[in-house]
Amino acid sequence: MDRWGRNPPMNPEGRTFPEGFLWGCGTAAHQVEGDNRKNDWWEFEQKPGAIEGGDRSGVACDHYRRFKEDFQVLKGLSQNAHRFSVEWSRIEPEQGVFDHGEIDHYRQVLTVLRDLGLEPMVTLHHFTSPLWFARKGGFTNNGSAKVFAAFVDRVCAELGDLCTFWCTLNEPNIYAVQGWVIGEFPPGKKGDIVGACRVLANMRKAHELAYATIKRRFPLARVGIAQHRWLMSPSRPESRADRFAAGIAQWVTDRWPVGGGRWGRVVEASSDFLGLNHYSGSLCRLDPRVPGELFVRRFNREGAFLTDMGWMLEPQWLGECLSDLGGRGKPVYITENGVATRDDEVRCRFLIDNLRQVESAISRGVDVRGYFYWTSMDNFEWAKGYAPQFGLVAVDRQRLQRSPRPSAALYAGIAASGRLPYRISPD
């Protein structure tokens, strides 16, 4: 029996996922590589109190040196794809100066993935920026889009023959809000709404330039954004005020400036696929006591089961997110979906419940073509440090020894068979 009080029976006749479906995990360079000393996150970590528990990324998972063995583990777990990011500060440590050794390193990474039969999906900006870029204002600088596009052009020229799938940006809205409004990401500003809006406007331009750059060099490349969807729901669905509050909160988290004083949804940007990052959501209520949050109070359902990140587990929300994307005429890849927990039974249950939502969305006609669990192994979870454990593979922090959890075996079985092993019993 699981911790929800259910004991689901085996389902050997479960429906099959589409042929060619991508099964993988996702990582970000700074969270796993180790010793990324030339980016803004490394500098940010040195500030007392910046990271919970006083953690610093340090050697991280030493994935920079151990990527071959790490990929072999994933291959042994029946995965056929892997999403990772290239570290901008390694490749371009000074503006206009490109490190050929680091470019060769990422060619090796891509070559090993290809040789193992793992389809690579490369993210070009996953929350970290070179120090030289950050000190010029980062994405608040109106020239930042062209600077980023120059980096993308070089990366694409050097690596594009080994990669079909590209994510230009990871979660631009989260990046802007955490760095300029909440202060948990560099540059650590709080309440700078104007700065956050400027970041989003320039990131939109950066994406459009990057998209055009990649497509010019490799017209058959598949390019998109890994966009976060934190689902906002009215705390009382019958309340017009709460429905309005949820709508306002969702509007803000889903959009960026598109020019002329207008805002558009990030998923409406130029792309060949829609990348969905989804973890959880909030209940929303209109509340005049929180003007700094647009009078919208966001909270968890009373009595809800919470992950180690303090997030609710509501699998049906993933289904709602997929339905929202289903009518846009583009294939969908779930680029991140995972759970932080020290109880691997919860992770197993999470996989079954969430993949059931994916399966259901596909049966409704949503063109979902891949699922990337976050993450392959426990790593540096940004401002939360090393405490949250998202990984299918446990990492001993002293010896950095990798140990696949039972959830890894469960996921491997699903990936190998293309079907789910459990049917959820009625509550």
Short mmCIF file of C-alpha atoms in Angstrom, two decimals:
data_model
loop_
_atom_site.label_atom_id
_atom_site.label_comp_id
_atom_site.label_asym_id
_atom_site.label_seq_id
_atom_site.Cartn_x
_atom_site.Cartn_y
_atom_site.Cartn_z
CA MET A 1 0.00 0.00 0.00
CA ASP A 2 1.34 3.45 -0.88
CA ARG A 3 1.24 6.48 1.40
CA TRP A 4 -1.99 7.64 -0.24
CA GLY A 5 -3.69 4.51 1.12
CA ARG A 6 -4.03 2.83 -2.28
CA ASN A 7 -2.77 -0.52 -3.45
CA PRO A 8 -2.86 -0.45 -7.28
CA PRO A 9 -2.93 -3.82 -9.05
CA MET A 10 -0.70 -4.75 -11.95
CA ASN A 11 -1.89 -3.70 -15.38
CA PRO A 12 -0.07 -5.85 -17.98
CA GLU A 13 -2.45 -4.71 -20.71
CA GLY A 14 -1.73 -0.98 -20.31
CA ARG A 15 -1.86 1.20 -23.39
CA THR A 16 1.37 1.71 -25.30
CA PHE A 17 3.06 5.09 -25.74
CA PRO A 18 3.73 6.13 -29.34
CA GLU A 19 6.55 4.53 -31.30
CA GLY A 20 9.66 6.71 -31.13
CA PHE A 21 8.59 8.38 -27.86
CA LEU A 22 11.59 9.97 -26.12
CA TRP A 23 12.26 8.71 -22.60
CA GLY A 24 14.96 10.56 -20.71
CA CYS A 25 16.04 12.80 -17.87
CA GLY A 26 17.14 16.41 -17.70
CA THR A 27 20.11 18.14 -16.08
CA ALA A 28 21.64 21.62 -15.99
CA ALA A 29 25.39 22.13 -16.28
CA HIS A 30 25.90 24.13 -13.09
CA GLN A 31 23.91 21.66 -11.01
CA VAL A 32 25.94 18.61 -12.00
CA GLU A 33 29.25 19.46 -13.69
CA GLY A 34 31.19 21.01 -10.81
CA ASP A 35 33.66 23.90 -10.62
CA ASN A 36 31.82 26.30 -12.92
CA ARG A 37 33.76 29.19 -11.43
CA LYS A 38 33.28 31.78 -14.15
CA ASN A 39 29.53 32.27 -13.98
CA ASP A 40 27.25 34.45 -11.88
CA TRP A 41 25.89 31.54 -9.86
CA TRP A 42 29.33 30.57 -8.54
CA GLU A 43 29.87 34.15 -7.38
CA PHE A 44 26.35 34.34 -5.89
CA GLU A 45 26.91 31.18 -3.85
CA GLN A 46 29.83 32.74 -1.99
CA LYS A 47 27.52 35.26 -0.29
CA PRO A 48 26.63 34.21 3.27
CA GLY A 49 23.04 33.02 3.48
CA ALA A 50 22.52 32.87 -0.27
CA ILE A 51 22.12 29.08 -0.27
CA GLU A 52 20.17 27.12 2.34
CA GLY A 53 22.35 25.12 4.69
CA GLY A 54 25.40 27.08 3.60
CA ASP A 55 25.87 24.78 0.60
CA ARG A 56 27.91 25.67 -2.45
CA SER A 57 27.92 23.89 -5.77
CA GLY A 58 31.62 23.01 -5.50
CA VAL A 59 32.34 19.77 -7.28
CA ALA A 60 28.59 19.19 -7.70
CA CYS A 61 28.25 15.63 -9.08
CA ASP A 62 31.59 15.79 -10.90
CA HIS A 63 29.59 15.09 -14.04
CA TYR A 64 32.06 17.13 -16.12
CA ARG A 65 34.57 14.30 -15.69
CA ARG A 66 32.14 11.40 -15.20
CA PHE A 67 29.67 12.05 -17.99
CA LYS A 68 30.53 8.83 -19.84
CA GLU A 69 29.75 6.57 -16.91
CA ASP A 70 26.67 8.63 -16.06
CA PHE A 71 25.32 8.23 -19.59
CA GLN A 72 26.07 4.53 -19.53
CA VAL A 73 23.91 4.26 -16.40
CA LEU A 74 21.05 6.02 -18.20
CA LYS A 75 21.43 3.78 -21.22
CA GLY A 76 21.33 0.77 -18.90
CA LEU A 77 18.04 2.15 -17.57
CA SER A 78 16.53 1.93 -21.08
CA GLN A 79 16.50 5.67 -21.71
CA ASN A 80 16.78 6.85 -25.31
CA ALA A 81 17.20 10.61 -24.83
CA HIS A 82 18.88 13.12 -22.53
CA ARG A 83 18.42 16.84 -22.00
CA PHE A 84 21.41 18.82 -20.73
CA SER A 85 22.80 22.34 -20.93
CA VAL A 86 26.09 23.65 -22.22
CA GLU A 87 27.79 26.07 -19.84
CA TRP A 88 28.14 29.46 -21.54
CA SER A 89 30.89 30.62 -19.16
CA ARG A 90 33.06 27.64 -20.08
CA ILE A 91 32.65 28.09 -23.83
CA GLU A 92 32.98 31.90 -23.85
CA PRO A 93 34.90 32.86 -20.69
CA GLU A 94 35.47 36.38 -22.05
CA GLN A 95 33.29 38.17 -24.55
CA GLY A 96 34.23 37.09 -28.05
CA VAL A 97 36.87 34.65 -26.77
CA PHE A 98 35.89 31.02 -27.28
CA ASP A 99 37.61 28.12 -25.54
CA HIS A 100 38.24 25.38 -28.11
CA GLY A 101 38.98 22.84 -25.38
CA GLU A 102 35.55 23.37 -23.84
CA ILE A 103 33.88 23.19 -27.23
CA ASP A 104 35.68 19.88 -27.78
CA HIS A 105 34.42 18.71 -24.39
CA TYR A 106 30.81 19.25 -25.37
CA ARG A 107 31.44 17.56 -28.72
CA GLN A 108 32.60 14.55 -26.71
CA VAL A 109 29.45 14.75 -24.57
CA LEU A 110 27.24 14.77 -27.66
CA THR A 111 29.25 12.04 -29.36
CA VAL A 112 28.96 9.73 -26.35
CA LEU A 113 25.21 10.34 -26.21
CA ARG A 114 24.90 9.58 -29.92
CA ASP A 115 27.03 6.45 -29.66
CA LEU A 116 24.83 5.18 -26.81
CA GLY A 117 21.64 5.86 -28.73
CA LEU A 118 20.53 8.72 -26.48
CA GLU A 119 18.94 11.58 -28.46
CA PRO A 120 20.42 14.83 -27.11
CA MET A 121 18.37 17.93 -26.35
CA VAL A 122 20.69 20.88 -25.67
CA THR A 123 19.68 23.86 -23.54
CA LEU A 124 21.66 27.01 -24.33
CA HIS A 125 20.80 29.08 -21.23
CA HIS A 126 19.81 27.28 -18.04
CA PHE A 127 19.92 30.04 -15.38
CA THR A 128 23.69 30.73 -15.52
CA SER A 129 25.54 33.53 -17.31
CA PRO A 130 29.25 34.34 -17.68
CA LEU A 131 30.53 36.88 -15.17
CA TRP A 132 31.46 39.30 -17.95
CA PHE A 133 27.88 39.19 -19.24
CA ALA A 134 26.37 39.60 -15.77
CA ARG A 135 28.60 42.57 -14.98
CA LYS A 136 27.26 44.36 -18.03
CA GLY A 137 23.74 43.98 -16.68
CA GLY A 138 22.97 40.55 -18.09
CA PHE A 139 19.58 40.44 -19.75
CA THR A 140 18.68 43.90 -18.42
CA ASN A 141 21.13 45.27 -21.02
CA ASN A 142 19.35 46.13 -24.26
CA GLY A 143 22.25 44.71 -26.26
CA SER A 144 22.10 41.36 -24.47
CA ALA A 145 20.01 39.60 -27.11
CA LYS A 146 22.65 40.10 -29.80
CA VAL A 147 25.40 39.03 -27.41
CA PHE A 148 23.53 35.82 -26.61
CA ALA A 149 22.82 35.21 -30.30
CA ALA A 150 26.55 35.44 -31.07
CA PHE A 151 27.22 32.74 -28.48
CA VAL A 152 24.42 30.59 -29.94
CA ASP A 153 25.80 31.03 -33.45
CA ARG A 154 29.22 29.75 -32.39
CA VAL A 155 27.79 26.82 -30.42
CA CYS A 156 25.54 25.85 -33.29
CA ALA A 157 28.39 26.09 -35.80
CA GLU A 158 30.58 23.85 -33.64
CA LEU A 159 28.00 21.36 -32.34
CA GLY A 160 25.00 21.56 -34.64
CA ASP A 161 25.94 18.50 -36.67
CA LEU A 162 25.52 16.39 -33.53
CA CYS A 163 22.28 17.85 -32.22
CA THR A 164 18.73 18.09 -33.57
CA PHE A 165 16.83 19.40 -30.51
CA TRP A 166 17.62 22.78 -28.96
CA CYS A 167 16.07 24.68 -26.04
CA THR A 168 17.16 28.28 -26.33
CA LEU A 169 16.08 29.26 -22.81
CA ASN A 170 15.00 27.49 -19.66
CA GLU A 171 12.07 29.03 -17.76
CA PRO A 172 12.60 32.71 -18.60
CA ASN A 173 9.77 33.82 -16.27
CA ILE A 174 11.20 31.90 -13.30
CA TYR A 175 14.66 33.29 -14.08
CA ALA A 176 13.40 36.89 -14.12
CA VAL A 177 11.21 36.63 -11.03
CA GLN A 178 13.72 34.73 -8.90
CA GLY A 179 16.59 37.05 -9.82
CA TRP A 180 14.89 40.45 -9.75
CA VAL A 181 11.74 40.11 -7.64
CA ILE A 182 12.30 37.36 -5.04
CA GLY A 183 16.09 37.53 -4.88
CA GLU A 184 16.88 33.80 -4.65
CA PHE A 185 18.81 33.81 -7.95
CA PRO A 186 21.60 36.17 -9.01
CA PRO A 187 21.76 39.13 -9.04
CA GLY A 188 19.70 38.70 -5.84
CA LYS A 189 17.47 41.74 -6.27
CA LYS A 190 14.10 42.02 -4.54
CA GLY A 191 11.04 43.88 -5.72
CA ASP A 192 12.60 45.13 -8.96
CA ILE A 193 9.53 44.66 -11.16
CA VAL A 194 10.90 46.98 -13.83
CA GLY A 195 14.13 45.02 -13.99
CA ALA A 196 12.26 41.73 -14.29
CA CYS A 197 10.16 43.11 -17.15
CA ARG A 198 13.29 44.33 -18.92
CA VAL A 199 14.88 40.90 -18.51
CA LEU A 200 11.84 39.19 -20.00
CA ALA A 201 11.66 41.63 -22.94
CA ASN A 202 15.32 41.05 -23.78
CA MET A 203 15.06 37.30 -23.32
CA ARG A 204 12.22 37.24 -25.83
CA LYS A 205 14.44 39.06 -28.32
CA ALA A 206 17.30 36.70 -27.46
CA HIS A 207 15.13 33.68 -28.13
CA GLU A 208 13.89 35.00 -31.48
CA LEU A 209 17.44 35.77 -32.61
CA ALA A 210 18.68 32.40 -31.39
CA TYR A 211 15.84 30.60 -33.14
CA ALA A 212 16.63 32.33 -36.43
CA THR A 213 20.37 31.69 -35.98
CA ILE A 214 19.97 27.96 -35.45
CA LYS A 215 17.45 27.56 -38.27
CA ARG A 216 19.70 29.46 -40.66
CA ARG A 217 22.58 27.08 -40.04
CA PHE A 218 20.48 23.92 -39.67
CA PRO A 219 17.01 24.31 -41.18
CA LEU A 220 15.95 20.85 -40.02
CA ALA A 221 16.86 21.51 -36.39
CA ARG A 222 14.00 21.45 -33.87
CA VAL A 223 14.10 24.53 -31.66
CA GLY A 224 11.92 25.54 -28.72
CA ILE A 225 11.83 26.93 -25.17
CA ALA A 226 11.54 24.94 -21.94
CA GLN A 227 8.74 27.00 -20.40
CA HIS A 228 7.61 26.55 -16.82
CA ARG A 229 3.89 26.16 -16.13
CA TRP A 230 2.96 26.62 -12.49
CA LEU A 231 -0.77 26.00 -12.55
CA MET A 232 -2.90 28.57 -10.74
CA SER A 233 -6.29 27.36 -9.51
CA PRO A 234 -9.07 29.26 -7.68
CA SER A 235 -9.19 28.18 -4.05
CA ARG A 236 -13.01 28.25 -4.31
CA PRO A 237 -14.04 27.46 -7.90
CA GLU A 238 -17.51 28.84 -7.25
CA SER A 239 -16.03 32.24 -6.32
CA ARG A 240 -15.78 34.75 -9.18
CA ALA A 241 -13.17 36.68 -7.20
CA ASP A 242 -10.97 33.61 -6.77
CA ARG A 243 -11.33 32.67 -10.42
CA PHE A 244 -10.25 36.21 -11.31
CA ALA A 245 -7.28 35.96 -8.91
CA ALA A 246 -6.14 32.66 -10.45
CA GLY A 247 -6.48 34.15 -13.93
CA ILE A 248 -4.34 37.16 -13.02
CA ALA A 249 -1.65 34.97 -11.44
CA GLN A 250 -1.59 32.63 -14.45
CA TRP A 251 -1.44 35.57 -16.86
CA VAL A 252 1.65 36.95 -15.13
CA THR A 253 3.53 33.66 -14.98
CA ASP A 254 2.86 32.70 -18.61
CA ARG A 255 3.71 35.91 -20.46
CA TRP A 256 6.49 38.28 -21.48
CA PRO A 257 6.60 41.68 -23.25
CA VAL A 258 6.29 41.42 -27.03
CA GLY A 259 6.59 45.13 -27.88
CA GLY A 260 4.25 48.08 -28.15
CA GLY A 261 3.16 47.71 -24.54
CA ARG A 262 1.71 44.28 -25.30
CA TRP A 263 2.34 40.98 -23.56
CA GLY A 264 2.08 37.57 -25.17
CA ARG A 265 2.36 34.00 -23.97
CA VAL A 266 5.84 32.57 -24.07
CA VAL A 267 4.50 29.49 -25.88
CA GLU A 268 3.50 31.75 -28.78
CA ALA A 269 7.15 32.52 -29.59
CA SER A 270 8.81 31.09 -32.69
CA SER A 271 9.36 27.37 -32.13
CA ASP A 272 9.18 23.92 -33.68
CA PHE A 273 8.00 22.26 -30.48
CA LEU A 274 6.58 23.25 -27.10
CA GLY A 275 8.71 22.38 -24.08
CA LEU A 276 6.75 22.01 -20.84
CA ASN A 277 8.33 22.17 -17.39
CA HIS A 278 5.72 21.36 -14.76
CA TYR A 279 5.99 20.50 -11.07
CA SER A 280 3.01 21.83 -9.16
CA GLY A 281 0.75 24.84 -8.68
CA SER A 282 -1.03 27.01 -6.15
CA LEU A 283 -4.50 27.78 -4.95
CA CYS A 284 -5.33 31.46 -5.43
CA ARG A 285 -7.55 33.89 -3.56
CA LEU A 286 -8.09 37.60 -4.02
CA ASP A 287 -6.64 39.31 -0.95
CA PRO A 288 -6.25 43.12 -0.51
CA ARG A 289 -3.59 42.52 2.15
CA VAL A 290 -0.95 41.44 -0.41
CA PRO A 291 -0.56 44.37 -2.83
CA GLY A 292 3.00 43.31 -3.65
CA GLU A 293 1.60 40.11 -5.14
CA LEU A 294 -1.05 41.87 -7.25
CA PHE A 295 -3.57 41.22 -4.45
CA VAL A 296 -3.41 37.48 -5.13
CA ARG A 297 -2.61 35.18 -2.22
CA ARG A 298 -1.18 31.85 -3.29
CA PHE A 299 -1.12 28.86 -0.97
CA ASN A 300 -1.31 25.08 -0.68
CA ARG A 301 -4.49 23.14 -0.07
CA GLU A 302 -4.99 22.41 3.62
CA GLY A 303 -3.93 18.87 4.40
CA ALA A 304 -2.33 18.34 0.99
CA PHE A 305 0.67 16.05 0.71
CA LEU A 306 3.75 18.23 0.11
CA THR A 307 7.08 17.38 -1.45
CA ASP A 308 10.38 18.32 0.17
CA MET A 309 10.19 21.57 -1.80
CA GLY A 310 6.86 22.36 -0.11
CA TRP A 311 4.92 21.78 -3.33
CA MET A 312 1.59 19.98 -3.69
CA LEU A 313 1.36 16.78 -5.70
CA GLU A 314 -1.61 17.12 -8.05
CA PRO A 315 -1.02 14.84 -11.08
CA GLN A 316 -4.14 16.04 -12.88
CA TRP A 317 -2.53 19.44 -13.21
CA LEU A 318 -0.02 17.98 -15.66
CA GLY A 319 -2.96 16.74 -17.71
CA GLU A 320 -4.48 20.22 -17.67
CA CYS A 321 -1.21 21.77 -18.83
CA LEU A 322 -0.97 19.28 -21.69
CA SER A 323 -4.55 19.95 -22.75
CA ASP A 324 -3.79 23.67 -22.84
CA LEU A 325 -0.87 23.08 -25.21
CA GLY A 326 -2.62 20.46 -27.30
CA GLY A 327 -4.46 22.84 -29.60
CA ARG A 328 -1.43 24.83 -30.72
CA GLY A 329 -0.48 22.61 -33.64
CA LYS A 330 3.00 21.76 -32.40
CA PRO A 331 4.48 18.64 -30.80
CA VAL A 332 4.93 18.78 -27.03
CA TYR A 333 7.91 17.52 -25.06
CA ILE A 334 7.71 17.43 -21.27
CA THR A 335 11.16 18.87 -20.68
CA GLU A 336 10.95 18.73 -16.86
CA ASN A 337 8.68 16.92 -14.43
CA GLY A 338 9.91 15.52 -11.14
CA VAL A 339 9.56 15.32 -7.38
CA ALA A 340 11.88 16.13 -4.49
CA THR A 341 11.53 13.46 -1.83
CA ARG A 342 13.59 11.19 0.39
CA ASP A 343 10.87 8.55 0.14
CA ASP A 344 11.39 6.73 -3.13
CA GLU A 345 7.94 5.13 -2.87
CA VAL A 346 6.58 8.63 -3.38
CA ARG A 347 8.76 9.05 -6.46
CA CYS A 348 7.53 5.74 -7.88
CA ARG A 349 3.96 6.78 -7.30
CA PHE A 350 4.66 10.19 -8.82
CA LEU A 351 5.95 8.58 -12.00
CA ILE A 352 2.92 6.35 -12.38
CA ASP A 353 0.39 9.08 -11.64
CA ASN A 354 2.01 11.69 -13.87
CA LEU A 355 2.71 9.36 -16.75
CA ARG A 356 -0.91 8.25 -16.57
CA GLN A 357 -1.78 11.89 -17.26
CA VAL A 358 0.58 11.91 -20.23
CA GLU A 359 -0.93 8.70 -21.55
CA SER A 360 -4.43 10.14 -21.16
CA ALA A 361 -3.45 13.36 -22.95
CA ILE A 362 -2.07 11.35 -25.87
CA SER A 363 -5.31 9.38 -26.06
CA ARG A 364 -7.17 12.73 -26.29
CA GLY A 365 -5.08 13.72 -29.29
CA VAL A 366 -2.37 15.84 -27.65
CA ASP A 367 0.82 15.33 -29.67
CA VAL A 368 3.18 14.49 -26.77
CA ARG A 369 6.43 13.04 -28.09
CA GLY A 370 8.72 12.83 -25.09
CA TYR A 371 9.09 12.90 -21.32
CA PHE A 372 12.23 14.04 -19.49
CA TYR A 373 12.12 13.31 -15.77
CA TRP A 374 13.85 15.88 -13.56
CA THR A 375 16.45 14.75 -12.77
CA SER A 376 18.80 11.85 -13.46
CA MET A 377 20.72 12.20 -10.18
CA ASP A 378 20.58 14.23 -6.99
CA ASN A 379 22.32 17.53 -7.54
CA PHE A 380 22.74 21.17 -6.51
CA GLU A 381 19.18 22.51 -6.39
CA TRP A 382 20.06 26.20 -6.76
CA ALA A 383 19.15 28.26 -3.64
CA LYS A 384 17.97 25.10 -1.86
CA GLY A 385 21.43 23.53 -1.98
CA TYR A 386 21.87 19.77 -1.80
CA ALA A 387 18.98 18.96 0.56
CA PRO A 388 16.24 18.30 -2.06
CA GLN A 389 16.58 14.90 -3.73
CA PHE A 390 15.02 14.80 -7.18
CA GLY A 391 17.22 12.08 -8.68
CA LEU A 392 16.35 8.65 -9.98
CA VAL A 393 19.95 7.99 -9.00
CA ALA A 394 21.15 8.80 -5.48
CA VAL A 395 24.53 10.50 -5.13
CA ASP A 396 26.56 10.06 -1.97
CA ARG A 397 27.86 13.56 -1.20
CA GLN A 398 31.11 12.28 0.34
CA ARG A 399 32.22 9.75 -2.27
CA LEU A 400 29.96 10.89 -5.14
CA GLN A 401 29.00 7.24 -5.61
CA ARG A 402 25.94 6.73 -7.84
CA SER A 403 23.19 4.36 -6.69
CA PRO A 404 20.07 3.90 -8.85
CA ARG A 405 16.90 3.92 -6.76
CA PRO A 406 13.91 1.59 -7.26
CA SER A 407 12.22 4.48 -9.11
CA ALA A 408 15.01 4.28 -11.69
CA ALA A 409 14.17 0.64 -12.32
CA LEU A 410 10.47 1.48 -12.54
CA TYR A 411 11.14 4.22 -15.08
CA ALA A 412 13.43 1.87 -17.02
CA GLY A 413 10.66 -0.69 -17.28
CA ILE A 414 8.22 1.90 -18.57
CA ALA A 415 10.73 3.21 -21.11
CA ALA A 416 11.60 -0.29 -22.32
CA SER A 417 8.02 -1.49 -22.69
CA GLY A 418 6.29 1.77 -23.59
CA ARG A 419 3.51 0.96 -21.15
CA LEU A 420 2.61 1.65 -17.55
CA PRO A 421 2.73 -1.21 -15.06
CA TYR A 422 -0.03 0.01 -12.76
CA ARG A 423 -3.63 1.08 -13.01
CA ILE A 424 -4.69 3.57 -10.34
CA SER A 425 -7.40 2.08 -8.17
CA PRO A 426 -10.45 4.22 -7.30
CA ASP A 427 -10.10 6.00 -3.98
#
